[in-house]
C-alpha positions as a Markdown table, in Angstrom:
| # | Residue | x | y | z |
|---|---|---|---|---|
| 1 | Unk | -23.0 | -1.9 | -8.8 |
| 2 | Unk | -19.9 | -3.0 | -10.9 |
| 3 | Unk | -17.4 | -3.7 | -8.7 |
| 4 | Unk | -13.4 | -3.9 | -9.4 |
| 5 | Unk | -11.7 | -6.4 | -7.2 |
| 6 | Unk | -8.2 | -5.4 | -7.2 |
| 7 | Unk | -4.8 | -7.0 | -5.8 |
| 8 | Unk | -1.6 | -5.7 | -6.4 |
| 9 | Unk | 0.7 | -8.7 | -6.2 |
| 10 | Unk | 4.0 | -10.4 | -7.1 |
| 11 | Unk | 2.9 | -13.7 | -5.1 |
| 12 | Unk | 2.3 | -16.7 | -7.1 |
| 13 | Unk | -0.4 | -17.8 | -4.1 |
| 14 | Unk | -2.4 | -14.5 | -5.0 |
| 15 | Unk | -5.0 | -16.9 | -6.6 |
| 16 | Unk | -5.9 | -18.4 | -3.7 |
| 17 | Unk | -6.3 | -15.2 | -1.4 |
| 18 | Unk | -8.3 | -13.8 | -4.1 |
| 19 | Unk | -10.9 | -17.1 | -4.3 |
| 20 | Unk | -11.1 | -16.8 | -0.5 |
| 21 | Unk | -12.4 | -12.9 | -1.0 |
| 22 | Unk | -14.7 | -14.2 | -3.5 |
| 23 | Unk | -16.0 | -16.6 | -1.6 |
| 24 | Unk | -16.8 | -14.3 | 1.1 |
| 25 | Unk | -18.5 | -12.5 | -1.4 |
| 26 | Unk | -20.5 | -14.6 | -2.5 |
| 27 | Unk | -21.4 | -16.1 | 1.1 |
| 28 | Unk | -22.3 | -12.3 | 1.4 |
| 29 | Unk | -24.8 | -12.2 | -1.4 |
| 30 | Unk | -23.0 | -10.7 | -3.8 |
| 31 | Unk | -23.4 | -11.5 | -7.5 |
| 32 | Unk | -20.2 | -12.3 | -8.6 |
| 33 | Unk | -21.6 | -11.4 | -12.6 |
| 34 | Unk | -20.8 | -8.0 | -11.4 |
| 35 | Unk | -17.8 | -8.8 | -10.1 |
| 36 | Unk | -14.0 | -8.3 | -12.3 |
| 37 | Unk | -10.8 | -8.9 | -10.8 |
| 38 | Unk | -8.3 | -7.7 | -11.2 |
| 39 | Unk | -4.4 | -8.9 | -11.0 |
| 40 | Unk | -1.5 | -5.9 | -11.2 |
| 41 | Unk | 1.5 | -7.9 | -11.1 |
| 42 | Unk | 5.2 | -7.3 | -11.2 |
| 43 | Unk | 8.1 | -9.8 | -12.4 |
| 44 | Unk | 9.3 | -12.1 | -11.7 |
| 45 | Unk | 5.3 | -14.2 | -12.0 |
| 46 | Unk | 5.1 | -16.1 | -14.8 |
| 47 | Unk | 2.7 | -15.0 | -17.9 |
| 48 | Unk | -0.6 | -15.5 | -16.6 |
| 49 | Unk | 0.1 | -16.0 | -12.9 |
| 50 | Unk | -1.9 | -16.1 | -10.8 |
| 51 | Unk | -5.1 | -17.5 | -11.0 |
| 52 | Unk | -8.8 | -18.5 | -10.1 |
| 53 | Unk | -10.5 | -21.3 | -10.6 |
| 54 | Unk | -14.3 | -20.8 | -12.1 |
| 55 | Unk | -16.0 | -18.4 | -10.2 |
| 56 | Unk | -18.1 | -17.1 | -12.5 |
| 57 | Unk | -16.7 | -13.3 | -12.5 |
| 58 | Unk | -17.4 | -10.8 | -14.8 |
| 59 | Unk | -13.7 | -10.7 | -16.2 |
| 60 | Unk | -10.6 | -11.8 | -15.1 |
| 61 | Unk | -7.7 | -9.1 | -16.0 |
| 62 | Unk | -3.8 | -9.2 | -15.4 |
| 63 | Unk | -2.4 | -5.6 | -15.3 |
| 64 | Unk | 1.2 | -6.3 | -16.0 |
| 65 | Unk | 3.8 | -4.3 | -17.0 |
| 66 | Unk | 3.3 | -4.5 | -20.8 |
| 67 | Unk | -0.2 | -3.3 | -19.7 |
| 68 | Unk | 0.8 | -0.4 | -18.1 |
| 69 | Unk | 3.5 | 0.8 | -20.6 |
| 70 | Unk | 0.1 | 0.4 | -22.9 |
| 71 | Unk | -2.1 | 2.7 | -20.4 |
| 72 | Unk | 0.4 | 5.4 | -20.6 |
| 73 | Unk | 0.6 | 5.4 | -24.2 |
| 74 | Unk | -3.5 | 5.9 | -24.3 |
| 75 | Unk | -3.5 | 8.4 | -21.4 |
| 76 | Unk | -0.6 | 10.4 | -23.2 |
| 77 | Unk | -3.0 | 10.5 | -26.8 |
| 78 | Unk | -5.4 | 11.9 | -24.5 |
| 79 | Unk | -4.1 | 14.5 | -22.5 |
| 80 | Unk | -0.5 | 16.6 | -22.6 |
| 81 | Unk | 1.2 | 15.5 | -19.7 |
| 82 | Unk | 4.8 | 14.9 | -18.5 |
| 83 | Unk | 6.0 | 11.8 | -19.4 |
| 84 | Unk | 8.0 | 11.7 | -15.9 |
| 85 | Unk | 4.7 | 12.1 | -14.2 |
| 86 | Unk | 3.2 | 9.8 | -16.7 |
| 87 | Unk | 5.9 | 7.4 | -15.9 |
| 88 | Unk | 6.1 | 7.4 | -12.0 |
| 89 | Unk | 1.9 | 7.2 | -11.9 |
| 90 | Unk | 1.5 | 4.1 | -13.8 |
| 91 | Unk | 4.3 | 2.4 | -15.3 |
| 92 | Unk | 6.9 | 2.6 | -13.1 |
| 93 | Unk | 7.7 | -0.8 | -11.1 |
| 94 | Unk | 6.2 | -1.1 | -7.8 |
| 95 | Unk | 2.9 | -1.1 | -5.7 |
| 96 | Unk | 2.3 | 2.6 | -6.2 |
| 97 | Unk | 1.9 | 2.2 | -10.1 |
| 98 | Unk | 0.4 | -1.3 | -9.7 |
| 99 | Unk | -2.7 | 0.1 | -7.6 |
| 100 | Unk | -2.7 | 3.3 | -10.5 |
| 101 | Unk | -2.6 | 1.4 | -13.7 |
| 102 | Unk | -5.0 | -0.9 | -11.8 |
| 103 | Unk | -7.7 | 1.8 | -11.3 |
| 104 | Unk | -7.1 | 3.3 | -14.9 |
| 105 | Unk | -7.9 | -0.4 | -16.3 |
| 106 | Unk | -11.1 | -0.7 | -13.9 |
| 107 | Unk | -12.4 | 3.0 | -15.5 |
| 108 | Unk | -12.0 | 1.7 | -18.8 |
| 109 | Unk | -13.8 | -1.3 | -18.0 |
| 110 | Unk | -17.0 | 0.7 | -16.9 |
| 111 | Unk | -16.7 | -0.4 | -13.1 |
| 112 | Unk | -18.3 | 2.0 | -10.4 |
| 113 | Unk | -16.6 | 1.1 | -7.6 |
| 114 | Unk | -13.1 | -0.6 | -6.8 |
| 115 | Unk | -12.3 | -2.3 | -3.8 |
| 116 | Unk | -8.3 | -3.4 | -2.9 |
| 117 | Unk | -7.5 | -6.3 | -1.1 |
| 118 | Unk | -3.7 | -7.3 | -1.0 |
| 119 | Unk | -2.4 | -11.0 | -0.8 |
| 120 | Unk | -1.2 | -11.3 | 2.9 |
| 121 | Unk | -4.8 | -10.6 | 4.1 |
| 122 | Unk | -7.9 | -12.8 | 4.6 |
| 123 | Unk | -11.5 | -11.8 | 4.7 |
| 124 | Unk | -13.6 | -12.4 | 8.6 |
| 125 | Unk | -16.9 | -12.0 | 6.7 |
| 126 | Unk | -18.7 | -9.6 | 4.8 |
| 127 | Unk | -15.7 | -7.8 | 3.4 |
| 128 | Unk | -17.2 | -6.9 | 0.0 |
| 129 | Unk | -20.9 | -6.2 | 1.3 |
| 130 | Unk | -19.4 | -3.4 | 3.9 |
| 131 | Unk | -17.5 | -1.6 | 1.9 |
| 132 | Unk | -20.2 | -1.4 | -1.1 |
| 133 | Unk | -22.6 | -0.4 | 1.4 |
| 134 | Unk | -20.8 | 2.4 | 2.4 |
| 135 | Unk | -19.9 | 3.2 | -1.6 |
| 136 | Unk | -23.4 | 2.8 | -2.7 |
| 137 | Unk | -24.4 | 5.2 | 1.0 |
| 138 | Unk | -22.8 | 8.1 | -0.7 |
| 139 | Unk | -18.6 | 7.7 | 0.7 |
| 140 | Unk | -15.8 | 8.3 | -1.9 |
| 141 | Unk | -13.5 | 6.5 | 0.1 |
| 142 | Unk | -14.5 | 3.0 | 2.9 |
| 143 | Unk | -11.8 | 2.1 | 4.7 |
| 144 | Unk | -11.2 | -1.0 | 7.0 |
| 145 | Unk | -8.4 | -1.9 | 9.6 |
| 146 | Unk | -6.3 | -4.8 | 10.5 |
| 147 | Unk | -6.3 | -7.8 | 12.9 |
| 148 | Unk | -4.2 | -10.7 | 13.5 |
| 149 | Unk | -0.7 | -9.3 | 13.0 |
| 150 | Unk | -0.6 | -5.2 | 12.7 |
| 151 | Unk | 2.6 | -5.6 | 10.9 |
| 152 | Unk | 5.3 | -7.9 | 9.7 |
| 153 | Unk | 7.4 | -7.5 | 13.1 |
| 154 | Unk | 9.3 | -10.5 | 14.4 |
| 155 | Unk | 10.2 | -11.4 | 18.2 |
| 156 | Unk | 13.7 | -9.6 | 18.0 |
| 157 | Unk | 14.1 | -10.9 | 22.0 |
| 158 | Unk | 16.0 | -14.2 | 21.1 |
| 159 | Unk | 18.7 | -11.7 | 19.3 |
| 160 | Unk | 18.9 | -8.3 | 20.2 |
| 161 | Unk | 18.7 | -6.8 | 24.0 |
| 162 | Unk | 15.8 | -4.5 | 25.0 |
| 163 | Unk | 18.1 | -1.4 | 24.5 |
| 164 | Unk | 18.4 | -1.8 | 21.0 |
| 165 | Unk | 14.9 | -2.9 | 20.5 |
| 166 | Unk | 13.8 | -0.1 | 22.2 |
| 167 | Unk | 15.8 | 2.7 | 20.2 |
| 168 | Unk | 15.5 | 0.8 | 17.1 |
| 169 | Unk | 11.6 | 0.8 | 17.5 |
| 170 | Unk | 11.3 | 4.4 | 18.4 |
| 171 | Unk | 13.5 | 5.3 | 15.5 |
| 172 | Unk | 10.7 | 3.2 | 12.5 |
| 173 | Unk | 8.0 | 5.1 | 14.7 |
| 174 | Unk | 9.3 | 8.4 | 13.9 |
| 175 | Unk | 8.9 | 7.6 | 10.0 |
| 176 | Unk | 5.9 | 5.7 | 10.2 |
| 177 | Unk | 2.2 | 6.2 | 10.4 |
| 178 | Unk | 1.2 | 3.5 | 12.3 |
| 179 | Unk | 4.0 | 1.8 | 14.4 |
| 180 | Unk | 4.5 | 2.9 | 17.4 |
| 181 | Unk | 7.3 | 3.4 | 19.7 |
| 182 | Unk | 7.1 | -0.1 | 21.3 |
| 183 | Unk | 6.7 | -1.6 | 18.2 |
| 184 | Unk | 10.2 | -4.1 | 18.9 |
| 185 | Unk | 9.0 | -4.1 | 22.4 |
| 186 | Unk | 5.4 | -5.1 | 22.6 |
| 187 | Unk | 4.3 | -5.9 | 18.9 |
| 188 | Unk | 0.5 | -5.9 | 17.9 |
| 189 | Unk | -0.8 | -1.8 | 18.5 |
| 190 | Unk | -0.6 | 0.5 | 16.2 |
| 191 | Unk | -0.5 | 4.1 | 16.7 |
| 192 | Unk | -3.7 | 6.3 | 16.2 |
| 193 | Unk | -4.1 | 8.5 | 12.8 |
| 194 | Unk | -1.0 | 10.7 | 12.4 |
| 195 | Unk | -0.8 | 14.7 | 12.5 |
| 196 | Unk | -1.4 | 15.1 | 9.1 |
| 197 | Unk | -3.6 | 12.7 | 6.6 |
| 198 | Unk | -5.6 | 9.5 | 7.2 |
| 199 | Unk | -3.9 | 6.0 | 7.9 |
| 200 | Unk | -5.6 | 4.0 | 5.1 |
| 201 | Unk | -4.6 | 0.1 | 4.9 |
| 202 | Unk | -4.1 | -1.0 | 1.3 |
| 203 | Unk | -5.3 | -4.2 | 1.6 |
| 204 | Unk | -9.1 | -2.8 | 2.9 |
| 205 | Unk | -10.1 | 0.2 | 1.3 |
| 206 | Unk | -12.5 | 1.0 | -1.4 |
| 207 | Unk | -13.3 | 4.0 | -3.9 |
| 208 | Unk | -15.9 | 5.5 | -5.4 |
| 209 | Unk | -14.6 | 5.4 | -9.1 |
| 210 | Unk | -17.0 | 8.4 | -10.0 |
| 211 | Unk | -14.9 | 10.8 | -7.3 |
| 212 | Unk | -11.4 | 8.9 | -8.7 |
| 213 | Unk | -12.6 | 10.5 | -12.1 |
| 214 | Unk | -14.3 | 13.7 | -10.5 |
| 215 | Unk | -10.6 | 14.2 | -9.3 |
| 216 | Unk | -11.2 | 14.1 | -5.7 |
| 217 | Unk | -8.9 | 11.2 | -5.2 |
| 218 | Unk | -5.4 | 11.3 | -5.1 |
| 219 | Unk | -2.5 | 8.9 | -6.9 |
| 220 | Unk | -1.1 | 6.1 | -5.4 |
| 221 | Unk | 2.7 | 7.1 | -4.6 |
| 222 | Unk | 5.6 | 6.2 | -3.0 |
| 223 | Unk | 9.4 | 7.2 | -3.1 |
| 224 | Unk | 11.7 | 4.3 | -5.1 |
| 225 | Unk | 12.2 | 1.4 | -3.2 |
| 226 | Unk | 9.3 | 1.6 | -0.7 |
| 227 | Unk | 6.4 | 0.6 | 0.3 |
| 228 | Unk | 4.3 | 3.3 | 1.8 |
| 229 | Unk | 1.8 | 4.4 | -1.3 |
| 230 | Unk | -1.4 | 3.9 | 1.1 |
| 231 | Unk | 0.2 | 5.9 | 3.4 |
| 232 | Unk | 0.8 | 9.0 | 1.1 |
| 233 | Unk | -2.6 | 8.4 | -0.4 |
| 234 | Unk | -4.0 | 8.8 | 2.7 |
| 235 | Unk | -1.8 | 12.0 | 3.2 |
| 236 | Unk | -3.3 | 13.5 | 0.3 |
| 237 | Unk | -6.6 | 12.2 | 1.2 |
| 238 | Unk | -7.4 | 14.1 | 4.0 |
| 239 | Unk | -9.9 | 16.7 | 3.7 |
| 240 | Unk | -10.9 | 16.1 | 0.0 |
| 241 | Unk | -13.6 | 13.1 | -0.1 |
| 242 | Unk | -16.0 | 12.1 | 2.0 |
| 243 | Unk | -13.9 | 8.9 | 4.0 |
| 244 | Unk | -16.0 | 6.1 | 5.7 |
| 245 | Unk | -15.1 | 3.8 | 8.3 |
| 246 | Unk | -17.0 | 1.3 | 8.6 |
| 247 | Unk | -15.8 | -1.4 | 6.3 |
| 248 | Unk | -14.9 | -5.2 | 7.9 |
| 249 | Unk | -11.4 | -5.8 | 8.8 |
| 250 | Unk | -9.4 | -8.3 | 7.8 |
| 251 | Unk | -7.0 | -10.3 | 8.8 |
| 252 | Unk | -3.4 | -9.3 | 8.0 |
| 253 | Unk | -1.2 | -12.2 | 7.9 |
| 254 | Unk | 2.2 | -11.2 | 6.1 |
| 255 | Unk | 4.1 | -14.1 | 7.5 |
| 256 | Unk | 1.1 | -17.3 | 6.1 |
| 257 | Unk | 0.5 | -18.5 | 9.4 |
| 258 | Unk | -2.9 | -18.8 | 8.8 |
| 259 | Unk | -6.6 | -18.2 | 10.2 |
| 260 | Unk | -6.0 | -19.5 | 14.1 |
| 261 | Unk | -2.9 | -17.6 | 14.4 |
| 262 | Unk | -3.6 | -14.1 | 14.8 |
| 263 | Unk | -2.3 | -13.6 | 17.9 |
| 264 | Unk | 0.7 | -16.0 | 18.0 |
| 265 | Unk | 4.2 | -15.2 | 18.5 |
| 266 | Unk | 6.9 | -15.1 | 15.1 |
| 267 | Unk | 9.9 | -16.4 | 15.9 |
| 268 | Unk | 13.2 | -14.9 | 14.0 |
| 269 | Unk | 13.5 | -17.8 | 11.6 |
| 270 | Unk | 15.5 | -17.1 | 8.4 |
| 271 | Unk | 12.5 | -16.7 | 6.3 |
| 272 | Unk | 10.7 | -14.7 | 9.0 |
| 273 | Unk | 13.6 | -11.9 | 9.5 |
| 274 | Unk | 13.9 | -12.2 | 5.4 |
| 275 | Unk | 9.9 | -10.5 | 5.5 |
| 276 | Unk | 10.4 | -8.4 | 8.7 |
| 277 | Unk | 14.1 | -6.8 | 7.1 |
| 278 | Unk | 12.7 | -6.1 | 3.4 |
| 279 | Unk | 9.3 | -4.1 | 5.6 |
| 280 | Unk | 12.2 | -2.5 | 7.2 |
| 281 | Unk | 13.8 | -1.0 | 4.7 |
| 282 | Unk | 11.1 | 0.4 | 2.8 |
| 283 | Unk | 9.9 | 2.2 | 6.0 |
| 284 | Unk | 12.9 | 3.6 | 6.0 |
| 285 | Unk | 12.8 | 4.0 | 2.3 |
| 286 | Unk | 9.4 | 6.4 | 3.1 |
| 287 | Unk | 10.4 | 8.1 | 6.4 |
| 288 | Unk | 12.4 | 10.9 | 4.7 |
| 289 | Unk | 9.3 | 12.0 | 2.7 |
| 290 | Unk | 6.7 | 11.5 | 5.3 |
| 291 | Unk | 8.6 | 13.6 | 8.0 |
| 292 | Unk | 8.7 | 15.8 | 5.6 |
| 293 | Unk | 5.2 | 15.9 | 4.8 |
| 294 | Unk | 4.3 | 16.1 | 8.7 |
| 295 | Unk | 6.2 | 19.4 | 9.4 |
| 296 | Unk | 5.7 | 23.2 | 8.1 |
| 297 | Unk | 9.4 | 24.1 | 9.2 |
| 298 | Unk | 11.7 | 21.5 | 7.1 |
| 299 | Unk | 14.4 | 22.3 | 10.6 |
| 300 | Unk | 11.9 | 20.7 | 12.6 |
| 301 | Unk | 11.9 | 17.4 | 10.2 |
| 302 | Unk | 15.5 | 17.2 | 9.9 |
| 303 | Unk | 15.7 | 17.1 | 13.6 |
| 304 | Unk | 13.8 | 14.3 | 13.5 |
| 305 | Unk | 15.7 | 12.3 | 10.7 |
| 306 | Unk | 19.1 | 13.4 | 12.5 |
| 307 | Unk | 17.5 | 11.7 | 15.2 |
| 308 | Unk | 16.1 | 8.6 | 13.1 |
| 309 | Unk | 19.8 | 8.6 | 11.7 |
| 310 | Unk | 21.7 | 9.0 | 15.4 |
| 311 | Unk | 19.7 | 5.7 | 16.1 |
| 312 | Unk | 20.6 | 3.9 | 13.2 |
| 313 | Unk | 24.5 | 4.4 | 13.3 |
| 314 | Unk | 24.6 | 3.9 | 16.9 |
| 315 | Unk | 23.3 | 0.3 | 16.6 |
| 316 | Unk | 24.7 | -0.5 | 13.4 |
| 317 | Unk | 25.4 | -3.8 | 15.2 |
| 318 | Unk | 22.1 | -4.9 | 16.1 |
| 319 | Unk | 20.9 | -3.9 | 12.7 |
| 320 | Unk | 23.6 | -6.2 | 11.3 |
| 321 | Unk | 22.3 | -8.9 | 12.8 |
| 322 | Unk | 18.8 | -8.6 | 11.3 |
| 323 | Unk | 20.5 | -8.4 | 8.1 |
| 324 | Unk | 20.3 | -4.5 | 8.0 |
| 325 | Unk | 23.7 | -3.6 | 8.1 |
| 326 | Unk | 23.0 | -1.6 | 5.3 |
| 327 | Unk | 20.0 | 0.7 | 6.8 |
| 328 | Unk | 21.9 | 3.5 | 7.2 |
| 329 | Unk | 22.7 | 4.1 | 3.8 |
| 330 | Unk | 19.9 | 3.5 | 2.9 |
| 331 | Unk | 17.9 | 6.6 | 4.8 |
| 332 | Unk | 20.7 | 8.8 | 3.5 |
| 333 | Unk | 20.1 | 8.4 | 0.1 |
| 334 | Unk | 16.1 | 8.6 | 0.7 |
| 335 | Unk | 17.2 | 12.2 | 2.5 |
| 336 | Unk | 19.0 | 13.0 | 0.3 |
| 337 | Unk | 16.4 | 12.4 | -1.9 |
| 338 | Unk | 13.0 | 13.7 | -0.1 |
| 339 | Unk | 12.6 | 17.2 | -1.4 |
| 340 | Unk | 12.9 | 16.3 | -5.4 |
| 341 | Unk | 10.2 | 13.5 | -4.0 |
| 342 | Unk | 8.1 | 15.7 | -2.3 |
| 343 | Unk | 8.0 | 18.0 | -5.5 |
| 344 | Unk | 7.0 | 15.2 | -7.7 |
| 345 | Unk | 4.4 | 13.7 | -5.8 |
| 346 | Unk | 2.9 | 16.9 | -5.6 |
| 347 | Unk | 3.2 | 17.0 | -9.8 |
| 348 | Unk | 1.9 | 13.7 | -9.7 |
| 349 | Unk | -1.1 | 14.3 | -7.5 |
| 350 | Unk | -1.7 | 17.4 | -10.0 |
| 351 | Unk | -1.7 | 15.9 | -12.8 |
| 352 | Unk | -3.5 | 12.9 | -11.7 |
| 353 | Unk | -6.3 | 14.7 | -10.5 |
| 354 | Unk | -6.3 | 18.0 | -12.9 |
| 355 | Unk | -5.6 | 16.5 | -16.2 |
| 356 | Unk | -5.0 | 12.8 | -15.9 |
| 357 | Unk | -8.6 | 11.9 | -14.6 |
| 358 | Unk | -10.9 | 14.4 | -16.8 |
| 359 | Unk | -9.2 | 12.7 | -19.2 |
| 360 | Unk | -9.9 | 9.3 | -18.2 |
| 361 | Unk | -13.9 | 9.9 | -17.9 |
| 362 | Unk | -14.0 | 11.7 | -21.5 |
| 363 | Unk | -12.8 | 8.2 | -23.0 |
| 364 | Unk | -14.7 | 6.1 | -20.6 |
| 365 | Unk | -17.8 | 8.0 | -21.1 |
């Protein structure tokens, strides 16, 4: 089975997450001949960045953002499609695009089956082996969870009071898949799936390339300035693939503490609070759209973002003090935004799947 290894990444240490992988891999029996990997990088990494040592891999590929501009250009000579659509799917900066372009490169290449890891996670054995067992078994979709740290969340008890940490939390879990209320409280659970779609982790999933093509899977998206594009790919999931659990977790470690850590407490140092404010704010960046998505009646989701937005300005000075003064501004502008959003991940899911991907197959076939 030709597997794609992919990592969407703007870390120069990439390289050595990714020879970590493929040594679980190989430890797993894998023949890494049939292995490519793949880099989708943003700026600012050098030309080149990152990299593996020998490995003896099938192909080594960076999917920057010369690349990407490239894959439109062949994907528009192949198919009439918006260019806005075009643009946001695989060109556009940001993981969303990264994990597209990614999977268009992987098709061309003649893989079956791509796997994502990301580059704050570590492999506890037999990552690559479960998830093409449950590929080659007949899923379109493995996913694996987390352990070690659920999310980048920082022990807030040194500098803000329970009160705060207790709205504040409740206020990321109503935009959020998979924090929950006590997040700020008791950090380390996650919430179960939500109302509507799957929670999918982008650092452990899989997919079957022949149902990417066959247009059962969705696009990667997420709204400008977030992070979130596993979580509407799981949205979009739902009910469309066959989706298999059963893939080995890893371990998520977003602040590089290391194996031996998993469990340990992050204190609020400056570089800590720098990771835990920029996860912040592209929550926030996403919960506009995915209350959205979770609600028939649009009044019932704007109750809950007045709520979400009640929260924020009433402890603007808590939120200072992480270095998120401005947080509130920032979830206007993403409400403000949310419906043109909605609309054009629903256009992008259309055309990804309708016209994007038939189109893909002809030209890898």
């Amino acid at each position: 089975m030709r597997t794609a290894l992919i990592m969407p990444t703007i870390r120069p240490h990439a390289g050595r997450v990714a020879e970590l992988f493929l040594d679980d891999a190989r430890a797993g029996g894998i023949d890494l001949a049939d292995v490519a990997l793949y880099f989708s990088t943003d700026p600012p990494l050098p030309a080149g960045a990152p990299t593996v040592d020998g490995t003896g891999l099938r192909l080594v590929r960076h999917v920057d953002g010369e690349r990407r501009r490239a894959l439109a250009r062949e994907l528009a000579a192949r198919c009439d499609v918006d260019p806005g659509v075009l643009e946001r799917a695989v060109v556009r900066r940001g993981y969303a695009s990264a994990r597209n372009a990614a999977l268009v490169e992987a098709v061309l290449d003649g893989n079956d089956v791509a796997v994502f890891v990301d580059d704050d996670v570590h492999p506890l054995g037999g990552f690559l082996p479960s998830h093409l067992a449950g590929l080659a078994a007949g899923d379109d979709v493995t996913r694996g969870g987390y352990l070690g740290h659920s999310a980048p969340l920082v022990d807030l008890a040194p500098l803000l009071p329970e009160v705060c940490r207790v709205e504040l939390g409740r206020a990321l879990s109503l935009g959020n898949e998979v924090l929950p209320p006590d997040c700020l409280t008791a950090p380390g659970r996650t919430a179960g799936e939500p109302a509507r779609g799957l929670v999918v982790y982008g650092g452990n999933v899989g997919l079957s390339l022949a149902a990417l093509t066959g247009g059962r899977l969705p696009a990667f998206f997420c709204p400008p300035g977030a992070r979130g594009e596993d979580t509407f790919f799981g949205l979009l999931l739902a009910g469309r693939a066959r989706v298999g659990s059963g893939a080995a977790p890893v371990l998520h470690d977003p602040f590089r503490l290391g194996v031996g850590a998993e469990g340990a407490r992050v204190e609020p140092t400056p570089a800590a609070l720098r990771r835990f404010a920029g996860a912040v704010r592209g929550w926030v960046c996403y919960a506009p759209l995915w209350v959205r998505t979770q609600h028939d009646d649009p009044a019932a989701g704007d109750a809950v973002l007045r709520t979400i937005a009640t929260i924020y300005a009433g402890h603007a000075s808590c939120l200072a003090v992480l270095g998120l003064a401005d947080v509130p501004d920032v979830l206007a502008a993403a409400v403000a935004a949310a419906e043109a959003e909605l609309a054009l991940m629903q256009a992008v899911d259309r055309a990804w799947r309708g016209t994007l991907m038939p189109a893909l197959a002809a030209s890898a076939a």
